[in-house]
Coordinates of N, CA and C in Angstrom, one line a residue:
S1 N 3.6 47.9 4.9 CA 4.4 46.9 5.5 C 5.1 46.1 4.5
L2 N 6.2 45.6 5.0 CA 7.1 44.8 4.1 C 6.4 43.5 3.6
E3 N 5.5 42.9 4.4 CA 4.8 41.7 4.1 C 4.0 41.9 2.8
N4 N 3.3 43.0 2.7 CA 2.4 43.2 1.5 C 3.0 44.1 0.4
S5 N 4.3 44.3 0.5 CA 5.0 45.1 -0.6 C 4.9 44.4 -1.9
P6 N 5.0 45.1 -3.0 CA 5.0 44.4 -4.3 C 6.1 43.4 -4.5
A7 N 7.3 43.7 -3.9 CA 8.4 42.8 -4.0 C 8.2 41.5 -3.3
Q8 N 7.3 41.4 -2.3 CA 7.1 40.2 -1.5 C 5.6 39.9 -1.6
P9 N 5.3 38.7 -2.2 CA 3.9 38.3 -2.3 C 3.3 38.1 -0.9
S10 N 2.0 38.4 -0.8 CA 1.3 38.1 0.4 C 1.2 36.6 0.6
A11 N 1.0 36.2 1.9 CA 0.9 34.8 2.2 C -0.2 34.2 1.5
N12 N -1.3 34.9 1.3 CA -2.5 34.4 0.6 C -2.2 34.2 -0.8
R13 N -1.6 35.1 -1.5 CA -1.3 35.0 -2.9 C -0.3 33.8 -3.1
L14 N 0.7 33.7 -2.2 CA 1.6 32.6 -2.3 C 0.9 31.2 -2.2
R15 N 0.1 31.1 -1.2 CA -0.7 29.9 -1.0 C -1.6 29.6 -2.2
A16 N -2.2 30.6 -2.8 CA -3.1 30.4 -3.9 C -2.3 30.0 -5.1
S17 N -1.1 30.5 -5.3 CA -0.4 30.1 -6.5 C 0.3 28.7 -6.3
T18 N 0.6 28.4 -5.1 CA 1.2 27.1 -4.8 C 0.3 25.9 -5.0
F19 N -1.0 26.2 -4.7 CA -2.0 25.1 -4.8 C -3.0 25.3 -5.9
S20 N -2.7 26.2 -6.8 CA -3.6 26.4 -8.0 C -3.7 25.2 -8.9
W21 N -2.7 24.3 -8.9 CA -2.8 23.1 -9.7 C -3.9 22.2 -9.3
T22 N -4.4 22.3 -8.0 CA -5.4 21.4 -7.5 C -6.8 21.6 -8.3
R23 N -7.0 22.8 -8.8 CA -8.2 23.1 -9.6 C -8.2 22.4 -10.9
E24 N -7.0 21.9 -11.4 CA -6.9 21.2 -12.7 C -7.3 19.8 -12.6
V25 N -7.5 19.3 -11.4 CA -7.7 17.8 -11.2 C -9.2 17.6 -11.0
S26 N -9.7 16.6 -11.8 CA -11.2 16.3 -11.7 C -11.5 15.5 -10.4
R27 N -12.8 15.5 -10.1 CA -13.2 14.7 -8.9 C -12.8 13.2 -9.1
Y28 N -12.9 12.7 -10.3 CA -12.6 11.3 -10.6 C -11.1 11.1 -10.3
Q29 N -10.2 12.0 -10.8 CA -8.8 11.8 -10.5 C -8.5 11.8 -9.1
W30 N -9.1 12.7 -8.3 CA -8.9 12.8 -6.9 C -9.4 11.5 -6.2
L31 N -10.6 11.0 -6.7 CA -11.1 9.7 -6.1 C -10.1 8.6 -6.4
V32 N -9.6 8.5 -7.6 CA -8.6 7.4 -7.8 C -7.4 7.5 -6.9
L33 N -6.9 8.7 -6.7 CA -5.8 8.9 -5.9 C -6.1 8.6 -4.4
V34 N -7.2 9.0 -3.9 CA -7.6 8.7 -2.5 C -7.8 7.2 -2.4
V35 N -8.4 6.5 -3.3 CA -8.6 5.0 -3.2 C -7.3 4.3 -3.2
A36 N -6.4 4.7 -4.1 CA -5.1 4.0 -4.2 C -4.3 4.4 -2.9
W37 N -4.4 5.6 -2.4 CA -3.7 6.0 -1.2 C -4.2 5.2 0.0
L38 N -5.5 5.0 0.1 CA -6.1 4.3 1.2 C -5.6 2.8 1.1
G39 N -5.5 2.3 -0.1 CA -5.0 0.9 -0.2 C -3.6 0.8 0.3
W40 N -2.8 1.8 0.0 CA -1.4 1.8 0.5 C -1.4 2.0 2.1
V41 N -2.3 2.8 2.6 CA -2.4 3.0 4.0 C -2.7 1.7 4.7
F42 N -3.6 0.9 4.2 CA -4.0 -0.4 4.8 C -2.9 -1.4 4.5
D43 N -2.1 -1.3 3.4 CA -0.9 -2.2 3.3 C 0.0 -1.9 4.4
S44 N 0.3 -0.7 4.7 CA 1.2 -0.3 5.7 C 0.7 -0.8 7.1
M45 N -0.6 -0.6 7.3 CA -1.2 -1.0 8.6 C -1.1 -2.5 8.7
D46 N -1.3 -3.3 7.6 CA -1.1 -4.7 7.7 C 0.3 -5.1 8.2
G47 N 1.3 -4.5 7.6 CA 2.7 -4.8 8.0 C 3.0 -4.4 9.4
T48 N 2.4 -3.3 9.8 CA 2.7 -2.8 11.2 C 2.0 -3.7 12.2
L49 N 0.7 -4.0 12.0 CA 0.0 -4.9 12.9 C 0.7 -6.3 12.9
Y50 N 1.1 -6.8 11.8 CA 1.8 -8.1 11.8 C 3.1 -8.0 12.6
S51 N 3.8 -7.0 12.5 CA 5.1 -6.9 13.3 C 4.8 -6.8 14.8
L52 N 3.6 -6.3 15.2 CA 3.3 -6.2 16.6 C 2.9 -7.6 17.1
V53 N 2.3 -8.5 16.3 CA 1.8 -9.8 16.8 C 2.8 -10.9 16.4
Q54 N 3.8 -10.6 15.6 CA 4.6 -11.7 15.1 C 5.2 -12.6 16.2
K55 N 5.9 -12.0 17.1 CA 6.6 -12.8 18.2 C 5.6 -13.6 19.0
P56 N 4.5 -13.0 19.5 CA 3.5 -13.8 20.3 C 2.9 -14.9 19.5
S57 N 2.5 -14.5 18.2 CA 1.8 -15.6 17.4 C 2.8 -16.7 17.0
M58 N 4.0 -16.4 16.7 CA 5.0 -17.4 16.4 C 5.3 -18.3 17.6
T59 N 5.4 -17.7 18.8 CA 5.6 -18.4 20.0 C 4.5 -19.4 20.2
E60 N 3.2 -19.0 20.0 CA 2.1 -19.9 20.2 C 2.1 -21.0 19.1
L61 N 2.5 -20.6 17.9 CA 2.5 -21.6 16.8 C 3.6 -22.6 17.0
M62 N 4.7 -22.2 17.5 CA 5.9 -23.1 17.7 C 5.8 -23.9 18.9
G63 N 5.0 -23.5 19.9 CA 4.8 -24.3 21.1 C 5.7 -23.8 22.2
A64 N 5.3 -24.1 23.4 CA 6.0 -23.6 24.6 C 7.4 -24.0 24.7
G65 N 7.8 -25.2 24.1 CA 9.1 -25.7 24.2 C 10.1 -25.1 23.2
A66 N 9.6 -24.2 22.3 CA 10.5 -23.6 21.2 C 11.4 -22.6 21.8
S67 N 12.7 -22.6 21.4 CA 13.6 -21.6 21.9 C 13.4 -20.3 21.2
D68 N 13.9 -19.2 21.8 CA 13.8 -17.9 21.2 C 14.5 -17.9 19.9
A69 N 15.6 -18.6 19.7 CA 16.3 -18.6 18.5 C 15.5 -19.3 17.4
T70 N 14.8 -20.4 17.7 CA 13.9 -21.1 16.8 C 12.7 -20.2 16.4
I71 N 12.1 -19.5 17.4 CA 11.0 -18.6 17.1 C 11.5 -17.5 16.2
A72 N 12.7 -16.9 16.5 CA 13.2 -15.8 15.7 C 13.5 -16.3 14.2
F73 N 14.0 -17.5 14.1 CA 14.4 -18.0 12.7 C 13.1 -18.2 11.9
Y74 N 12.1 -18.8 12.5 CA 10.9 -19.1 11.7 C 10.1 -17.8 11.5
S75 N 10.2 -16.8 12.4 CA 9.6 -15.5 12.2 C 10.2 -14.8 11.0
R76 N 11.5 -14.9 10.8 CA 12.2 -14.4 9.7 C 11.8 -15.1 8.4
V77 N 11.6 -16.4 8.5 CA 11.2 -17.2 7.3 C 9.8 -16.7 6.8
V78 N 8.9 -16.6 7.8 CA 7.5 -16.1 7.4 C 7.6 -14.8 6.8
L79 N 8.4 -13.9 7.4 CA 8.5 -12.5 6.8 C 9.1 -12.6 5.4
A80 N 10.1 -13.4 5.2 CA 10.8 -13.5 3.9 C 9.8 -14.0 2.9
V81 N 9.0 -15.0 3.3 CA 8.0 -15.6 2.4 C 7.0 -14.5 2.0
M82 N 6.6 -13.7 2.9 CA 5.6 -12.6 2.6 C 6.3 -11.6 1.6
L83 N 7.5 -11.3 1.9 CA 8.2 -10.3 1.0 C 8.4 -10.9 -0.4
I84 N 8.6 -12.2 -0.5 CA 8.7 -12.8 -1.9 C 7.3 -12.7 -2.5
G85 N 6.3 -13.0 -1.8 CA 4.9 -12.9 -2.3 C 4.6 -11.4 -2.8
W86 N 5.1 -10.5 -2.0 CA 4.9 -9.1 -2.4 C 5.6 -8.8 -3.7
A87 N 6.8 -9.3 -3.9 CA 7.5 -9.0 -5.2 C 6.8 -9.7 -6.4
V88 N 6.4 -11.0 -6.1 CA 5.7 -11.8 -7.2 C 4.3 -11.1 -7.5
G89 N 3.6 -10.6 -6.4 CA 2.3 -10.0 -6.6 C 2.5 -8.7 -7.4
G90 N 3.5 -8.0 -7.2 CA 3.7 -6.8 -8.0 C 3.9 -7.1 -9.5
I91 N 4.6 -8.2 -9.8 CA 4.8 -8.6 -11.2 C 3.6 -9.2 -11.8
V92 N 3.0 -10.1 -11.1 CA 1.8 -10.8 -11.6 C 0.6 -9.8 -11.8
F93 N 0.3 -9.1 -10.7 CA -0.9 -8.2 -10.8 C -0.6 -7.0 -11.6
G94 N 0.6 -6.5 -11.7 CA 1.0 -5.4 -12.6 C 0.7 -5.8 -14.1
T95 N 1.1 -7.1 -14.4 CA 0.8 -7.6 -15.7 C -0.7 -7.9 -15.9
L96 N -1.3 -8.5 -14.9 CA -2.7 -8.8 -15.0 C -3.6 -7.6 -15.2
A97 N -3.2 -6.5 -14.6 CA -3.9 -5.2 -14.7 C -4.0 -4.7 -16.1
D98 N -3.0 -5.1 -17.0 CA -3.1 -4.7 -18.4 C -4.2 -5.5 -19.1
Y99 N -4.6 -6.6 -18.6 CA -5.6 -7.5 -19.2 C -7.0 -7.3 -18.7
I100 N -7.1 -7.1 -17.4 CA -8.4 -7.0 -16.8 C -8.8 -5.6 -16.4
G101 N -7.8 -4.7 -16.5 CA -8.0 -3.3 -16.1 C -7.5 -3.0 -14.7
R102 N -7.0 -1.8 -14.6 CA -6.3 -1.4 -13.3 C -7.3 -1.4 -12.1
T103 N -8.5 -0.9 -12.4 CA -9.5 -0.8 -11.3 C -9.9 -2.2 -10.8
K104 N -10.1 -3.1 -11.7 CA -10.5 -4.5 -11.3 C -9.3 -5.1 -10.5
A105 N -8.1 -4.9 -11.1 CA -6.9 -5.5 -10.4 C -6.7 -4.9 -9.0
L106 N -6.9 -3.6 -8.9 CA -6.8 -2.9 -7.6 C -7.8 -3.5 -6.6
A107 N -9.0 -3.6 -7.0 CA -10.1 -4.2 -6.1 C -9.7 -5.6 -5.7
L108 N -9.3 -6.4 -6.7 CA -8.9 -7.8 -6.4 C -7.8 -7.9 -5.4
T109 N -6.8 -7.1 -5.6 CA -5.6 -7.2 -4.7 C -6.0 -6.7 -3.3
V110 N -6.8 -5.7 -3.2 CA -7.2 -5.3 -1.8 C -8.0 -6.4 -1.2
L111 N -8.9 -7.1 -1.9 CA -9.7 -8.2 -1.4 C -8.7 -9.3 -1.0
I112 N -7.7 -9.6 -1.8 CA -6.8 -10.7 -1.5 C -6.0 -10.4 -0.2
Y113 N -5.4 -9.2 -0.1 CA -4.6 -9.0 1.1 C -5.5 -8.8 2.4
S114 N -6.7 -8.4 2.2 CA -7.6 -8.3 3.4 C -8.0 -9.6 3.8
L115 N -8.5 -10.4 2.9 CA -8.9 -11.8 3.2 C -7.8 -12.6 3.9
F116 N -6.7 -12.6 3.3 CA -5.6 -13.5 3.8 C -4.9 -13.0 5.0
T117 N -5.0 -11.7 5.2 CA -4.5 -11.1 6.5 C -5.4 -11.7 7.6
G118 N -6.7 -11.7 7.4 CA -7.7 -12.2 8.3 C -7.5 -13.7 8.5
L119 N -7.3 -14.5 7.4 CA -7.1 -15.9 7.5 C -5.9 -16.3 8.3
S120 N -4.9 -15.4 8.3 CA -3.7 -15.7 9.0 C -4.0 -16.0 10.5
A121 N -5.0 -15.5 11.0 CA -5.4 -15.8 12.4 C -5.8 -17.2 12.6
L122 N -6.1 -17.9 11.6 CA -6.6 -19.3 11.7 C -5.4 -20.3 11.5
S123 N -4.2 -19.8 11.4 CA -3.0 -20.6 11.3 C -2.8 -21.6 12.4
L124 N -2.5 -22.8 12.1 CA -2.2 -23.8 13.2 C -0.8 -24.1 13.3
T125 N 0.0 -23.8 12.3 CA 1.4 -24.1 12.3 C 2.1 -22.9 11.6
W126 N 3.5 -22.8 11.8 CA 4.2 -21.7 11.2 C 4.1 -21.7 9.7
W127 N 4.0 -22.9 9.1 CA 4.0 -23.0 7.6 C 2.6 -22.6 7.1
H128 N 1.5 -22.8 7.9 CA 0.2 -22.3 7.5 C 0.3 -20.7 7.5
L129 N 0.9 -20.2 8.5 CA 1.1 -18.7 8.6 C 1.9 -18.2 7.4
A130 N 2.9 -19.0 7.1 CA 3.8 -18.6 5.9 C 3.0 -18.6 4.6
A131 N 2.1 -19.6 4.4 CA 1.3 -19.7 3.2 C 0.3 -18.5 3.2
F132 N -0.3 -18.3 4.3 CA -1.3 -17.1 4.3 C -0.6 -15.8 4.1
R133 N 0.6 -15.6 4.7 CA 1.3 -14.4 4.5 C 1.9 -14.3 3.1
F134 N 2.2 -15.4 2.4 CA 2.7 -15.3 1.0 C 1.5 -14.8 0.2
I135 N 0.3 -15.3 0.3 CA -0.8 -14.9 -0.5 C -1.2 -13.4 -0.1
T136 N -1.1 -13.1 1.2 CA -1.2 -11.7 1.6 C -0.2 -10.8 0.8
G137 N 1.0 -11.3 0.8 CA 2.1 -10.5 0.0 C 1.7 -10.3 -1.4
L138 N 1.1 -11.4 -2.1 CA 0.7 -11.2 -3.5 C -0.3 -10.1 -3.6
G139 N -1.2 -10.0 -2.7 CA -2.2 -8.9 -2.7 C -1.5 -7.5 -2.4
L140 N -0.6 -7.5 -1.5 CA 0.1 -6.2 -1.1 C 0.9 -5.7 -2.3
G141 N 1.7 -6.6 -2.9 CA 2.5 -6.1 -4.0 C 1.7 -5.8 -5.2
G142 N 0.6 -6.6 -5.5 CA -0.3 -6.3 -6.6 C -1.0 -4.9 -6.4
E143 N -1.4 -4.6 -5.2 CA -2.1 -3.4 -4.9 C -1.1 -2.2 -5.1
W144 N 0.1 -2.3 -4.8 CA 1.0 -1.2 -5.1 C 1.2 -1.0 -6.6
A145 N 1.3 -2.1 -7.3 CA 1.5 -2.0 -8.8 C 0.2 -1.4 -9.4
A146 N -0.9 -2.0 -9.1 CA -2.2 -1.6 -9.7 C -2.5 -0.1 -9.3
G147 N -2.3 0.2 -8.0 CA -2.7 1.5 -7.6 C -1.8 2.6 -8.2
A148 N -0.5 2.4 -8.2 CA 0.4 3.4 -8.8 C 0.2 3.6 -10.3
S149 N -0.1 2.4 -11.0 CA -0.4 2.5 -12.4 C -1.7 3.2 -12.7
L150 N -2.7 3.0 -11.9 CA -4.0 3.6 -12.1 C -3.9 5.1 -11.9
V151 N -3.2 5.5 -10.8 CA -3.0 7.0 -10.6 C -2.3 7.6 -11.7
A152 N -1.2 7.0 -12.2 CA -0.4 7.5 -13.3 C -1.2 7.6 -14.6
E153 N -2.1 6.7 -14.7 CA -2.9 6.6 -16.0 C -3.9 7.7 -16.0
V154 N -4.5 8.0 -14.9 CA -5.7 9.0 -14.9 C -5.3 10.4 -14.6
W155 N -4.1 10.7 -14.0 CA -3.7 12.0 -13.7 C -3.0 12.7 -14.9
P156 N -3.1 14.0 -15.1 CA -2.5 14.7 -16.2 C -1.0 14.5 -16.1
D157 N -0.4 14.4 -17.3 CA 1.1 14.2 -17.4 C 1.9 15.1 -16.5
R158 N 1.6 16.4 -16.5 CA 2.4 17.4 -15.8 C 2.1 17.4 -14.3
L159 N 1.1 16.6 -13.8 CA 0.8 16.6 -12.4 C 1.1 15.2 -11.8
R160 N 1.6 14.3 -12.6 CA 1.9 12.9 -12.1 C 2.9 12.9 -11.0
A161 N 3.9 13.7 -11.0 CA 4.9 13.7 -9.9 C 4.2 14.1 -8.6
K162 N 3.3 15.1 -8.7 CA 2.6 15.5 -7.5 C 1.7 14.4 -7.0
A163 N 1.0 13.8 -7.9 CA 0.1 12.6 -7.5 C 0.9 11.5 -6.9
G164 N 2.1 11.2 -7.5 CA 3.0 10.2 -7.0 C 3.5 10.5 -5.6
A165 N 3.8 11.8 -5.4 CA 4.3 12.2 -4.1 C 3.2 12.1 -3.0
I166 N 2.0 12.4 -3.4 CA 0.8 12.3 -2.4 C 0.6 10.8 -2.2
L167 N 0.6 10.0 -3.2 CA 0.4 8.6 -3.0 C 1.5 7.9 -2.1
Q168 N 2.7 8.4 -2.3 CA 3.8 7.8 -1.5 C 3.8 8.3 0.0
S169 N 3.0 9.3 0.2 CA 2.9 9.8 1.6 C 2.2 8.9 2.5

């Protein structure tokens, strides 16, 4: 058959050669990738969940008399504050990871964004929420910096692009 002719590799041989690089990666390297990837998954989940509750929570925080325009404005302010925290967190924790180690920085940032995401539920005003979301953003940005750096540090040079692609997924 044409499928198994010497000119055309079989599907099994093609699969085996396509994924043969996976045998070059140690359990520890896979573990680092999975932990960093899960951190990014929960980062994304945080943002998605927040977007789902943003309008109802801001409506409650602003009070029944707040107009839709006011609620929308302060919702954007809170989001912008979180994004600023994200950028600052990437810089701060990316630098801090050089001093305390990438693993400790990664664990610290996951703890920060988890804790302050939860504390956001205790907000009494929009600026409480903005403060909690800023600190959440510090953790989110720091987790991206620490996680990506840690993966790049432990994976073999020639496989970093593959690890980065998996991490970004």
